[in-house]
Amino acid sequence: ASGASPFDEGSLDAVRFTVRFSDYFRFPEVQYFDSIPHLLEQLPKTDFFEVVQRMARFNQDSLIESSNAWRALLRRTTGWDADALQL
């Protein structure tokens, strides 16, 4: 997509280039399909309850990991201990 603006929603190359950097397209359990017929074929085969459970588990794990990273950063840079707070 060299030369194409990432904001050019009318350009398939620009959209493909930009989507690679979008978190929600890289998360586990995102369901992909090649065409509308492929989507319609996959719908009845997909266990959406399981997909949602795995997404929720990933989100929870990510939140814990992010919180721990921010706490460690604050502790290192300021000496502030977030664990000592009673919220």
Coordinates of N, CA and C in Angstrom, one line a residue, residues 36-73:
I36 N -19.1 -13.9 1.3 CA -20.4 -14.1 1.9 C -20.8 -15.5 1.9
P37 N -20.6 -16.3 0.8 CA -21.0 -17.7 0.9 C -20.2 -18.5 2.0
H38 N -18.9 -18.1 2.1 CA -18.1 -18.8 3.1 C -18.6 -18.4 4.5
L39 N -19.0 -17.1 4.7 CA -19.6 -16.7 6.0 C -20.8 -17.5 6.3
L40 N -21.7 -17.6 5.3 CA -23.0 -18.3 5.5 C -22.7 -19.8 5.8
E41 N -21.6 -20.4 5.3 CA -21.3 -21.8 5.5 C -20.7 -21.9 7.0
Q42 N -20.0 -20.9 7.4 CA -19.4 -21.0 8.7 C -20.3 -20.7 9.9
L43 N -21.4 -19.9 9.7 CA -22.3 -19.5 10.8 C -22.9 -20.7 11.5
P44 N -23.4 -21.7 10.9 CA -24.0 -22.8 11.6 C -23.0 -23.7 12.3
K45 N -21.7 -23.7 11.8 CA -20.7 -24.5 12.3 C -20.0 -23.9 13.5
T46 N -20.2 -22.6 13.8 CA -19.4 -21.9 14.8 C -20.1 -22.0 16.2
D47 N -19.4 -22.4 17.2 CA -19.9 -22.5 18.5 C -19.6 -21.1 19.2
F48 N -20.6 -20.2 19.0 CA -20.4 -18.8 19.4 C -20.3 -18.7 21.0
F49 N -20.9 -19.6 21.7 CA -20.7 -19.5 23.2 C -19.3 -19.8 23.5
E50 N -18.6 -20.7 22.9 CA -17.2 -21.0 23.1 C -16.3 -19.8 22.6
V51 N -16.7 -19.3 21.5 CA -15.9 -18.1 21.0 C -16.0 -17.0 22.0
V52 N -17.2 -16.7 22.5 CA -17.3 -15.6 23.5 C -16.6 -15.9 24.8
Q53 N -16.6 -17.1 25.2 CA -15.9 -17.5 26.4 C -14.4 -17.3 26.3
R54 N -13.8 -17.7 25.1 CA -12.4 -17.6 24.9 C -12.0 -16.1 24.8
M55 N -12.9 -15.3 24.1 CA -12.6 -13.9 24.0 C -12.6 -13.2 25.4
A56 N -13.6 -13.6 26.2 CA -13.7 -13.0 27.6 C -12.4 -13.4 28.4
R57 N -12.0 -14.7 28.3 CA -10.8 -15.1 29.0 C -9.6 -14.3 28.5
F58 N -9.4 -14.1 27.2 CA -8.3 -13.3 26.7 C -8.4 -11.9 27.2
N59 N -9.6 -11.3 27.2 CA -9.7 -9.9 27.7 C -9.3 -9.8 29.2
Q60 N -9.8 -10.8 30.0 CA -9.5 -10.8 31.4 C -8.0 -10.9 31.6
D61 N -7.3 -11.8 30.9 CA -5.9 -12.0 31.0 C -5.1 -10.8 30.6
S62 N -5.6 -10.1 29.5 CA -5.0 -8.9 29.0 C -5.1 -7.8 30.0
L63 N -6.3 -7.6 30.7 CA -6.5 -6.6 31.7 C -5.5 -6.8 32.9
I64 N -5.4 -8.0 33.3 CA -4.5 -8.4 34.4 C -3.1 -8.0 34.1
E65 N -2.7 -8.5 32.9 CA -1.3 -8.2 32.4 C -1.0 -6.7 32.3
S66 N -2.0 -5.9 31.8 CA -1.8 -4.5 31.6 C -1.7 -3.8 33.0
S67 N -2.6 -4.2 33.9 CA -2.6 -3.6 35.2 C -1.3 -3.9 36.0
N68 N -0.8 -5.1 35.9 CA 0.4 -5.5 36.5 C 1.6 -4.7 35.9
A69 N 1.6 -4.5 34.6 CA 2.7 -3.7 33.9 C 2.6 -2.2 34.4
W70 N 1.4 -1.7 34.5 CA 1.3 -0.3 34.9 C 1.7 -0.1 36.4
R71 N 1.3 -1.0 37.2 CA 1.7 -1.0 38.6 C 3.2 -1.0 38.7
A72 N 3.9 -1.9 38.0 CA 5.3 -2.1 38.1 C 6.0 -0.8 37.6
L73 N 5.5 -0.2 36.5 CA 6.0 1.0 36.0 C 5.9 2.2 37.0

